[in-house]
Short mmCIF file of C-alpha atoms in Angstrom, two decimals:
data_model
loop_
_atom_site.label_atom_id
_atom_site.label_comp_id
_atom_site.label_asym_id
_atom_site.label_seq_id
_atom_site.Cartn_x
_atom_site.Cartn_y
_atom_site.Cartn_z
CA MET A 14 67.84 5.52 -31.89
CA LYS A 15 70.51 3.93 -34.03
CA LYS A 16 73.15 4.64 -31.45
CA ASN A 17 72.36 5.57 -27.89
CA LEU A 18 74.78 8.36 -26.99
CA TYR A 19 74.83 10.25 -23.73
CA PRO A 20 74.73 13.17 -23.60
CA ALA A 21 73.17 14.29 -26.89
CA PHE A 22 76.10 16.71 -27.34
CA SER A 23 79.79 15.76 -27.35
CA VAL A 24 82.13 16.04 -24.37
CA LEU A 25 85.61 17.08 -25.56
CA LEU A 26 88.57 15.85 -23.47
CA VAL A 27 91.70 17.95 -24.04
CA ASP A 28 95.00 16.78 -22.52
CA ASP A 29 98.44 16.02 -23.93
CA GLU A 30 98.83 13.00 -21.60
CA LEU A 31 97.34 9.94 -23.36
CA PRO A 32 97.17 7.71 -20.21
CA TRP A 33 95.06 10.36 -18.43
CA LEU A 34 92.76 10.70 -21.45
CA ARG A 35 92.24 6.93 -21.51
CA SER A 36 91.64 6.57 -17.77
CA LEU A 37 89.22 9.53 -17.66
CA THR A 38 87.33 8.17 -20.69
CA MET A 39 86.98 4.78 -19.02
CA ALA A 40 85.74 6.40 -15.80
CA LEU A 41 83.22 8.55 -17.66
CA ASN A 42 81.97 5.52 -19.59
CA GLY A 43 81.73 3.29 -16.54
CA GLU A 44 80.77 5.40 -13.53
CA GLY A 45 79.13 8.29 -15.36
CA GLY A 46 77.47 6.49 -18.26
CA ILE A 47 78.93 9.15 -20.61
CA ASN A 48 79.84 7.72 -24.01
CA ASN A 49 79.61 10.70 -26.38
CA ILE A 50 83.27 11.60 -25.96
CA ILE A 51 85.91 13.15 -28.24
CA GLN A 52 89.60 12.93 -27.26
CA CYS A 53 92.16 15.55 -28.26
CA GLN A 54 95.89 15.53 -27.45
CA ASP A 55 96.84 18.53 -29.60
CA SER A 56 95.53 21.83 -28.20
CA ARG A 57 95.87 23.44 -31.65
CA GLN A 58 92.95 21.32 -32.91
CA VAL A 59 90.48 22.25 -30.16
CA LEU A 60 88.83 25.27 -31.79
CA ASP A 61 88.34 23.44 -35.10
CA ILE A 62 86.73 20.49 -33.30
CA ILE A 63 84.31 22.77 -31.42
CA ASN A 64 83.49 24.59 -34.64
CA GLU A 65 82.80 21.37 -36.57
CA GLN A 66 81.30 19.10 -33.91
CA ASN A 67 78.32 19.43 -31.58
CA VAL A 68 80.45 20.07 -28.49
CA GLY A 69 78.65 21.20 -25.36
CA LEU A 70 81.31 20.59 -22.68
CA VAL A 71 85.12 20.78 -22.73
CA LEU A 72 87.28 19.11 -20.06
CA LEU A 73 90.51 21.09 -20.30
CA ASP A 74 94.05 20.67 -18.97
CA LEU A 75 96.06 23.86 -18.32
CA THR A 76 99.66 22.82 -18.96
CA MET A 77 99.99 21.75 -22.60
CA PRO A 78 102.47 22.49 -25.40
CA HIS A 79 101.62 24.72 -28.37
CA VAL A 80 98.52 26.47 -26.92
CA SER A 81 98.09 26.62 -23.13
CA GLY A 82 94.87 25.73 -21.39
CA GLU A 83 94.41 29.30 -20.13
CA GLN A 84 94.62 30.69 -23.65
CA LEU A 85 92.10 28.13 -24.90
CA LEU A 86 89.75 28.88 -22.00
CA THR A 87 89.75 32.58 -22.84
CA THR A 88 89.16 31.94 -26.55
CA ILE A 89 86.40 29.39 -25.97
CA SER A 90 84.59 31.71 -23.53
CA GLU A 91 84.66 34.57 -26.04
CA THR A 92 84.02 32.63 -29.26
CA PHE A 93 81.70 29.84 -28.04
CA PRO A 94 79.85 31.29 -24.99
CA SER A 95 77.32 28.42 -24.93
CA VAL A 96 80.11 25.80 -24.50
CA PHE A 97 80.89 24.95 -20.86
CA VAL A 98 84.52 24.44 -19.81
CA ILE A 99 85.67 22.43 -16.78
CA VAL A 100 89.36 22.70 -15.97
CA ILE A 101 90.98 19.43 -14.83
CA THR A 102 94.68 19.97 -14.12
CA GLY A 103 97.51 18.84 -11.92
CA MET A 104 98.12 22.40 -10.68
CA ASN A 105 96.73 22.59 -7.16
CA GLN A 106 96.99 26.36 -6.66
CA VAL A 107 94.18 28.65 -5.56
CA ASP A 108 95.25 31.61 -7.73
CA TYR A 109 95.02 29.46 -10.89
CA ALA A 110 91.54 28.31 -9.93
CA VAL A 111 90.37 31.87 -9.21
CA ARG A 112 91.82 33.13 -12.48
CA CYS A 113 90.14 30.38 -14.51
CA MET A 114 86.76 30.94 -12.88
CA LYS A 115 86.98 34.67 -13.62
CA VAL A 116 87.76 33.98 -17.28
CA GLY A 117 84.70 31.74 -17.63
CA ALA A 118 85.42 28.20 -16.41
CA PHE A 119 82.34 26.40 -15.06
CA ASP A 120 84.39 24.44 -12.53
CA TYR A 121 87.97 23.59 -11.54
CA TYR A 122 89.33 20.20 -10.42
CA VAL A 123 92.75 18.86 -9.53
CA LYS A 124 93.74 15.53 -11.07
CA THR A 125 93.38 12.72 -8.56
CA ASN A 126 93.07 8.95 -8.40
CA ASP A 127 89.56 9.39 -6.93
CA VAL A 128 87.58 10.59 -9.94
CA ASN A 129 84.10 10.18 -8.40
CA ARG A 130 83.97 13.83 -7.33
CA ILE A 131 85.05 14.93 -10.81
CA ILE A 132 82.40 12.74 -12.46
CA THR A 133 79.71 14.15 -10.16
CA GLY A 134 80.71 17.68 -11.21
CA ILE A 135 80.72 16.72 -14.90
CA LEU A 136 77.24 15.16 -14.63
CA HIS A 137 76.01 18.33 -12.89
CA ALA A 138 77.35 20.47 -15.76
CA ILE A 139 75.73 18.16 -18.33
CA ARG A 140 72.33 18.54 -16.65
CA ILE A 141 72.59 22.33 -16.75
CA ILE A 142 73.63 22.31 -20.43
CA GLU A 143 70.70 20.00 -21.25
CA LEU A 144 68.25 22.31 -19.52
CA GLN A 145 69.62 25.38 -21.32
CA ARG A 146 69.43 23.67 -24.70
CA GLU A 147 65.93 22.36 -24.02
CA SER A 148 64.78 25.84 -23.03
CA ARG A 149 66.09 27.27 -26.31
CA ASP A 150 64.51 24.40 -28.25
CA VAL A 151 61.12 24.92 -26.59
CA ARG A 152 61.13 28.62 -27.53
CA SER A 153 62.11 27.94 -31.15
CA ARG A 154 59.55 25.17 -31.63
CA LEU A 155 56.71 27.20 -30.18
CA LEU A 156 57.59 30.03 -32.56
CA THR A 157 57.62 27.75 -35.63
CA ASP A 158 54.09 26.42 -34.90
CA ARG A 159 54.69 23.04 -36.54
CA LEU A 160 55.50 19.43 -35.65
CA GLU A 161 58.69 17.72 -36.77
CA ASN A 162 57.29 14.21 -36.24
CA PRO A 163 53.46 14.25 -36.42
CA GLU A 164 53.38 10.43 -36.69
CA ALA A 165 54.31 10.20 -33.01
CA PHE A 166 50.92 11.67 -32.10
CA SER A 167 48.77 9.72 -34.56
CA ASP A 168 47.07 7.69 -31.79
CA ILE A 169 45.70 10.84 -30.12
CA VAL A 170 42.43 12.04 -31.65
CA THR A 171 42.30 15.81 -31.24
CA THR A 172 41.91 19.14 -32.97
CA SER A 173 42.56 21.18 -29.82
CA LYS A 174 45.15 23.97 -29.85
CA LYS A 175 45.94 23.11 -26.22
CA MET A 176 46.83 19.57 -27.20
CA PHE A 177 48.87 20.78 -30.19
CA ALA A 178 50.92 22.96 -27.83
CA ILE A 179 51.54 19.86 -25.69
CA PHE A 180 52.73 17.98 -28.79
CA GLN A 181 55.21 20.76 -29.57
CA TYR A 182 56.49 20.68 -26.01
CA ILE A 183 56.91 16.89 -26.17
CA GLU A 184 59.04 17.20 -29.30
CA SER A 185 61.18 19.85 -27.65
CA ILE A 186 62.00 17.63 -24.65
CA ALA A 187 62.29 14.37 -26.58
CA LEU A 188 66.10 14.26 -26.46
CA SER A 189 66.30 15.25 -22.80
CA LYS A 190 67.23 12.67 -20.18
CA GLN A 191 65.34 14.45 -17.42
CA PRO A 192 62.16 12.91 -15.91
CA VAL A 193 58.77 13.98 -17.24
CA LEU A 194 55.71 14.42 -15.02
CA ILE A 195 52.29 13.99 -16.67
CA THR A 196 49.30 15.22 -14.68
CA GLY A 197 45.59 15.38 -15.39
CA GLU A 198 42.26 14.03 -14.25
CA SER A 199 41.44 10.34 -14.51
CA GLY A 200 40.59 9.34 -18.06
CA VAL A 201 42.29 12.20 -19.96
CA GLY A 202 44.83 9.92 -21.65
CA LYS A 203 48.04 10.23 -19.64
CA GLU A 204 49.42 6.91 -20.89
CA LEU A 205 48.71 7.92 -24.51
CA ILE A 206 50.80 11.05 -23.95
CA ALA A 207 53.59 8.92 -22.44
CA ARG A 208 53.53 6.68 -25.52
CA ALA A 209 53.62 9.72 -27.80
CA LEU A 210 56.74 10.90 -25.97
CA TYR A 211 58.23 7.43 -26.40
CA LYS A 212 57.60 7.57 -30.16
CA ALA A 213 59.04 11.09 -30.38
CA CYS A 214 62.21 9.82 -28.66
CA ALA A 215 62.56 7.04 -31.28
CA TYR A 216 63.94 4.43 -28.90
CA ASP A 217 64.76 0.98 -30.29
CA LYS A 218 63.61 -0.89 -27.18
CA PRO A 219 59.91 -1.03 -26.21
CA MET A 220 58.60 1.22 -23.45
CA VAL A 221 58.15 -0.39 -20.02
CA SER A 222 55.01 0.55 -18.06
CA VAL A 223 53.85 -0.17 -14.52
CA ASN A 224 51.01 1.06 -12.32
CA ILE A 225 52.51 1.49 -8.86
CA ALA A 226 49.28 2.37 -7.06
CA GLY A 227 48.77 0.09 -4.09
CA LEU A 228 52.36 -1.22 -3.99
CA ASP A 229 53.79 -1.27 -0.49
CA ASP A 230 57.43 -0.33 0.03
CA ALA A 231 58.72 -3.89 -0.30
CA MET A 232 56.77 -4.54 -3.50
CA PHE A 233 57.82 -1.18 -4.91
CA SER A 234 61.52 -1.96 -4.38
CA ASP A 235 61.24 -5.49 -5.75
CA THR A 236 59.22 -4.41 -8.80
CA LEU A 237 61.52 -1.55 -9.77
CA PHE A 238 64.94 -2.72 -8.56
CA GLY A 239 64.68 -6.51 -8.63
CA HIS A 240 66.26 -8.79 -6.03
CA LYS A 241 69.19 -11.09 -5.41
CA ARG A 242 68.75 -14.76 -4.73
CA GLY A 243 67.98 -15.34 -1.06
CA ALA A 244 67.08 -11.70 -0.42
CA PHE A 245 63.83 -12.79 1.25
CA THR A 246 61.73 -15.90 1.77
CA GLY A 247 60.72 -17.25 -1.61
CA ALA A 248 63.50 -15.46 -3.55
CA ASP A 249 64.89 -18.70 -5.00
CA ASP A 250 66.41 -16.95 -8.00
CA SER A 251 67.73 -13.50 -8.78
CA ARG A 252 65.36 -11.28 -10.76
CA SER A 253 65.98 -8.04 -12.62
CA GLY A 254 63.67 -5.12 -11.90
CA LEU A 255 61.84 -2.87 -14.33
CA VAL A 256 64.55 -0.21 -14.09
CA GLU A 257 67.08 -2.65 -15.52
CA GLN A 258 64.59 -3.90 -18.13
CA ALA A 259 63.98 -0.28 -19.21
CA GLU A 260 67.67 0.47 -19.77
CA GLU A 261 68.01 2.97 -22.63
CA THR A 262 64.26 3.37 -23.08
CA ILE A 263 61.30 4.90 -21.19
CA LEU A 264 60.06 3.56 -17.87
CA PHE A 265 56.50 4.80 -17.34
CA LEU A 266 55.40 4.90 -13.69
CA ASP A 267 51.66 5.52 -13.36
CA GLU A 268 49.84 6.76 -10.22
CA ILE A 269 52.94 7.99 -8.36
CA GLY A 270 50.75 10.15 -6.12
CA ASP A 271 49.86 7.03 -4.12
CA LEU A 272 53.47 6.19 -3.14
CA SER A 273 54.39 5.83 0.52
CA GLN A 274 56.96 8.19 2.06
CA SER A 275 59.65 5.49 2.18
CA SER A 276 59.11 4.63 -1.50
CA GLN A 277 59.25 8.34 -2.36
CA VAL A 278 62.77 8.51 -0.88
CA LYS A 279 63.94 5.66 -3.11
CA LEU A 280 62.28 7.19 -6.16
CA LEU A 281 63.97 10.54 -5.44
CA ARG A 282 67.44 8.99 -5.38
CA LEU A 283 66.68 7.09 -8.58
CA LEU A 284 65.59 10.25 -10.38
CA GLN A 285 68.26 12.51 -8.87
CA ASP A 286 71.35 10.34 -9.24
CA GLY A 287 70.25 7.47 -11.47
CA GLU A 288 71.43 5.08 -8.75
CA TYR A 289 69.79 2.15 -6.96
CA TYR A 290 70.42 -1.14 -5.16
CA SER A 291 68.56 -4.35 -5.94
CA VAL A 292 66.82 -5.89 -2.92
CA GLY A 293 69.44 -7.84 -0.97
CA GLY A 294 72.24 -6.54 -3.18
CA ASP A 295 75.26 -4.48 -2.09
CA GLN A 296 76.42 -3.36 -5.55
CA LEU A 297 75.44 0.15 -6.57
CA LYS A 298 73.80 0.19 -10.01
CA ARG A 299 73.33 3.07 -12.42
CA THR A 300 70.61 3.41 -15.02
CA LYS A 301 70.19 5.21 -18.33
CA SER A 302 66.41 4.86 -18.28
CA ARG A 303 64.22 7.86 -19.12
CA PHE A 304 61.54 8.22 -16.44
CA VAL A 305 58.02 9.34 -17.26
CA LEU A 306 55.66 9.59 -14.29
CA ALA A 307 51.92 10.22 -14.13
CA THR A 308 49.28 10.99 -11.52
CA ASN A 309 45.74 12.31 -11.28
CA HIS A 310 46.46 13.75 -7.81
CA ASP A 311 47.18 17.39 -7.06
CA LEU A 312 50.79 16.90 -5.95
CA LEU A 313 51.10 20.49 -4.75
CA SER A 314 48.24 19.99 -2.28
CA LYS A 315 49.66 16.64 -1.18
CA GLN A 316 53.07 18.24 -0.71
CA GLN A 317 51.64 21.11 1.32
CA CYS A 318 49.84 18.74 3.69
CA GLY A 319 52.93 16.54 4.12
CA GLU A 320 51.79 13.52 2.09
CA PHE A 321 54.30 14.08 -0.71
CA ARG A 322 57.96 14.95 -0.23
CA LYS A 323 58.89 18.51 -1.10
CA ASP A 324 62.27 17.57 -2.62
CA LEU A 325 60.65 14.94 -4.85
CA PHE A 326 57.89 17.37 -5.84
CA TYR A 327 60.40 19.97 -7.07
CA ARG A 328 62.56 17.30 -8.74
CA LEU A 329 59.53 16.36 -10.85
CA GLN A 330 58.98 19.91 -12.06
CA THR A 331 61.79 19.84 -14.64
CA HIS A 332 59.44 18.76 -17.43
CA HIS A 333 55.74 18.94 -16.60
CA ILE A 334 52.87 18.13 -18.97
CA HIS A 335 49.34 18.88 -17.75
CA ILE A 336 46.57 17.43 -19.91
CA PRO A 337 43.39 19.53 -19.94
CA PRO A 338 40.11 17.69 -19.18
CA LEU A 339 37.65 16.98 -21.97
CA ARG A 340 35.29 19.74 -20.79
CA GLU A 341 38.05 22.27 -21.64
CA ARG A 342 38.48 20.96 -25.19
CA LYS A 343 34.95 20.18 -26.31
CA GLU A 344 35.96 20.72 -29.92
CA ASP A 345 37.40 17.18 -29.69
CA ILE A 346 34.06 15.54 -28.82
CA PRO A 347 32.75 15.11 -32.43
CA LEU A 348 36.07 13.59 -33.52
CA LEU A 349 36.25 11.28 -30.52
CA LEU A 350 32.61 10.25 -30.97
CA GLU A 351 33.21 9.20 -34.57
CA HIS A 352 36.47 7.46 -33.61
CA PHE A 353 34.88 5.40 -30.82
CA VAL A 354 31.83 4.51 -32.93
CA LYS A 355 34.13 3.07 -35.63
CA ALA A 356 36.26 1.27 -33.04
CA ALA A 357 33.21 -0.25 -31.33
CA ALA A 358 31.74 -1.33 -34.68
CA HIS A 359 35.03 -3.00 -35.62
CA GLU A 360 35.22 -4.78 -32.26
CA LEU A 361 31.63 -6.03 -32.62
CA GLY A 362 32.27 -7.22 -36.18
CA LEU A 363 29.78 -4.86 -37.81
CA LYS A 364 30.08 -4.36 -41.57
CA CYS A 365 29.40 -0.63 -41.23
CA PRO A 366 29.48 1.64 -38.17
CA PRO A 367 26.05 2.95 -37.13
CA ASN A 368 25.00 6.41 -38.29
CA ILE A 369 25.38 9.33 -35.90
CA PRO A 370 22.36 11.68 -35.76
CA LYS A 371 23.30 15.38 -35.82
CA PRO A 372 21.91 16.23 -32.32
CA ILE A 373 24.26 13.76 -30.56
CA PRO A 374 27.56 15.76 -30.71
CA ALA A 375 25.79 18.88 -29.41
CA LEU A 376 24.10 16.82 -26.70
CA LEU A 377 27.43 15.36 -25.56
CA SER A 378 29.06 18.81 -25.59
CA ARG A 379 26.64 19.96 -22.87
CA TYR A 380 27.86 17.23 -20.50
CA ALA A 381 30.89 17.88 -18.24
CA PHE A 382 32.37 14.35 -18.56
CA PRO A 383 33.93 13.95 -15.08
CA GLY A 384 35.38 10.67 -16.36
CA ASN A 385 36.80 12.45 -19.42
CA ILE A 386 37.67 10.50 -22.57
CA ARG A 387 37.40 7.13 -20.84
CA GLU A 388 33.81 7.93 -19.86
CA LEU A 389 32.92 9.09 -23.38
CA ARG A 390 34.33 5.86 -24.76
CA SER A 391 32.26 3.72 -22.36
CA ILE A 392 29.05 5.61 -23.24
CA VAL A 393 29.66 5.26 -26.98
CA TYR A 394 30.56 1.55 -26.80
CA ASP A 395 27.43 0.82 -24.77
CA GLU A 396 25.21 2.69 -27.24
CA VAL A 397 26.76 0.96 -30.26
CA CYS A 398 25.98 -2.39 -28.61
CA ARG A 399 22.35 -1.29 -28.24
CA ASN A 400 21.93 0.39 -31.64
CA LYS A 401 23.88 -1.18 -34.49
CA ILE A 402 22.19 0.68 -37.37
CA MET A 403 21.68 4.23 -36.07
CA LEU A 404 22.62 5.65 -32.69
CA SER A 405 19.77 6.95 -30.53
CA ALA A 406 19.89 10.55 -29.37
CA ASP A 407 17.33 9.66 -26.69
CA GLY A 408 19.58 6.85 -25.48
CA PHE A 409 22.50 9.25 -25.04
CA LYS A 410 20.21 11.77 -23.36
CA ASP A 411 18.94 9.21 -20.84
CA VAL A 412 22.44 8.07 -19.94
CA ILE A 413 23.72 11.63 -19.51
CA ASN A 414 20.71 12.66 -17.40
CA TYR A 415 21.19 9.62 -15.18
CA ARG A 416 24.89 10.32 -14.74
CA GLN A 417 24.25 13.98 -13.97
CA GLU A 418 21.76 12.91 -11.32
CA ILE A 419 24.30 10.63 -9.70
CA GLU A 420 26.98 13.33 -9.84
CA SER A 421 24.71 15.89 -8.16
CA ASN A 422 23.29 13.41 -5.61
CA PRO A 423 25.59 10.37 -5.33
CA ASP A 424 23.65 8.93 -2.40
CA ALA A 425 20.32 8.98 -4.24
CA CYS A 426 20.57 5.36 -5.37
CA ILE A 427 22.24 4.02 -2.21
CA LEU A 428 20.40 2.53 0.74
CA GLY A 429 21.19 3.97 4.16
CA ASP A 430 23.28 1.91 6.61
CA ALA A 431 20.19 1.09 8.72
CA ALA A 432 18.24 -0.12 5.68
CA ILE A 433 21.12 -2.29 4.51
CA LEU A 434 21.48 -3.81 7.99
CA GLN A 435 17.74 -4.56 8.12
CA VAL A 436 17.95 -6.49 4.85
CA PHE A 437 20.47 -8.88 6.39
CA LEU A 438 18.68 -9.12 9.77
CA ASN A 439 15.45 -10.21 8.07
CA ALA A 440 17.21 -12.89 6.03
CA GLN A 441 17.00 -16.53 7.16
CA ARG A 442 20.73 -16.94 6.64
CA LEU A 443 23.61 -14.55 6.03
CA PRO A 444 25.05 -14.71 2.50
CA THR A 445 28.74 -15.44 2.02
CA TYR A 446 31.13 -12.71 0.94
CA SER A 447 31.23 -14.18 -2.58
CA GLU A 448 27.43 -14.20 -2.77
CA VAL A 449 27.19 -10.58 -1.57
CA GLU A 450 29.77 -9.57 -4.15
CA ASP A 451 27.80 -11.28 -6.92
CA ILE A 452 24.50 -9.73 -5.77
CA LEU A 453 25.97 -6.21 -5.57
CA THR A 454 27.64 -6.55 -8.95
CA GLU A 455 24.44 -7.73 -10.61
CA ALA A 456 22.36 -5.00 -8.92
CA ALA A 457 24.75 -2.23 -9.90
CA LEU A 458 24.87 -3.39 -13.52
CA ASP A 459 21.08 -3.58 -13.58
CA LYS A 460 20.71 -0.04 -12.18
CA ALA A 461 23.33 1.29 -14.62
CA GLY A 462 21.64 -0.35 -17.61
CA GLY A 463 24.67 -2.55 -18.21
CA ASN A 464 27.14 0.35 -18.24
CA GLN A 465 30.22 -0.85 -16.36
CA THR A 466 31.71 2.60 -15.77
CA LEU A 467 28.53 3.81 -14.07
CA ALA A 468 28.13 0.57 -12.12
CA ALA A 469 31.73 0.80 -10.87
CA ARG A 470 31.11 4.35 -9.64
CA MET A 471 28.02 3.18 -7.71
CA LEU A 472 30.07 0.46 -6.03
CA GLY A 473 32.98 2.79 -5.27
CA ILE A 474 35.51 0.73 -7.21
CA SER A 475 37.43 1.16 -10.47
CA GLN A 476 36.11 -0.13 -13.79
CA PRO A 477 38.97 -2.69 -14.11
CA GLY A 478 38.10 -3.85 -10.57
CA LEU A 479 34.47 -4.34 -11.57
CA SER A 480 35.51 -6.27 -14.69
CA LYS A 481 37.52 -8.68 -12.50
CA ARG A 482 34.52 -9.20 -10.23
CA ILE A 483 32.27 -9.90 -13.23
CA SER A 484 34.77 -12.50 -14.50
CA SER A 485 34.98 -14.09 -11.03
CA CYS A 486 31.17 -14.21 -10.84
CA LYS A 487 30.95 -15.94 -14.27
CA ASN A 488 33.60 -18.46 -13.24
CA ARG A 489 31.69 -19.35 -10.04
CA ILE A 490 28.46 -19.79 -12.02
CA ASN A 491 30.17 -22.03 -14.60
CA LYS A 492 31.56 -24.23 -11.84
#
């Protein structure tokens, strides 16, 4: 964005007292982070400004020369019903407040030196206006059946109508500041969707991403909020957190379903109020980051069994994108197959990608792909490594049959506890942990025919975890 304005619509301040206009503007800029502001001292100009500018909220004084605030309130409510009006006046009388609310004012405040309560009310009104505008935008975009910025989705290989509907929804919420929850099974491409949203938002600063699975409460706070010097042992210097680094861009938090209850409380306050404290700090900070969160967990089930906070669960439902699994959009398999074959050939330095026999797409379409697109990619890359001229339909068939066998009977290739124990009891010496890790890694890769995704599933670890173990094993051998 060339200029980062918040909110996307203008907030019109109307008051004949210039000092109050200046002080309220400073407070809105500082405490509220609101910088899309228009000032007006002459009440006769208000209707023209609303008519010509993208005004969504008017902060209106009642006692002004020329045209009174009450007259303006009535006219605005009748002529511009989508524009919210908050009355901020020095008249502390109940009958005035009641009269204004009946005419159509969203809220009523008395001028005071403590503007925090007023700012809170203004931010609340802004959120409601944003939601109303987003709702209208979603309806209009879905009716047009087109994309305004198709380049934002160029990295996602699909021909699915379900995915196209998701793209339309992403465009409709691009200008919103509300958090976005992305759900879907492992391997469906949640981070790709987050990056598509980032591109649709057209931020100048790069997106900031972090996987928060496995972070304890202390690590979660330090990673997101940073710390002050001396906050804990080893904190020799102050460090900014990812929230501060992601100011005015997207902060993508992956695997939020694994957060502890205490971390969930901190995340809720961050999303709800945009406020946080750095570790060891006593200064309240505000953020303009846009939060995008992802999980492969069923948050509703976790919430119902008490593992996920109810208030955080409902806070995350403002914008929700659920990515369908690959088995529900099998029309994408031929496209993805061709895409991954070309990518693998390029990575291996082949002059031409191998040919794809016609039976292979149909063969792959009969497989459920529990690992979704990530699993398809691993199968294709492995086959391209084996067959650099023409892919083998039999090779794909063998891999799929083997995976289906493991899915239906996961214990088929695993020794029982007693058998495993007997192996060690009969040994002359017990192997070290490192040796056992190397033996298990090698055995799993051998059983899986070199396929790391399948080997990782046998070992009960993630594919990145297996890759680290393979690297560690190679390093020990080289030493």
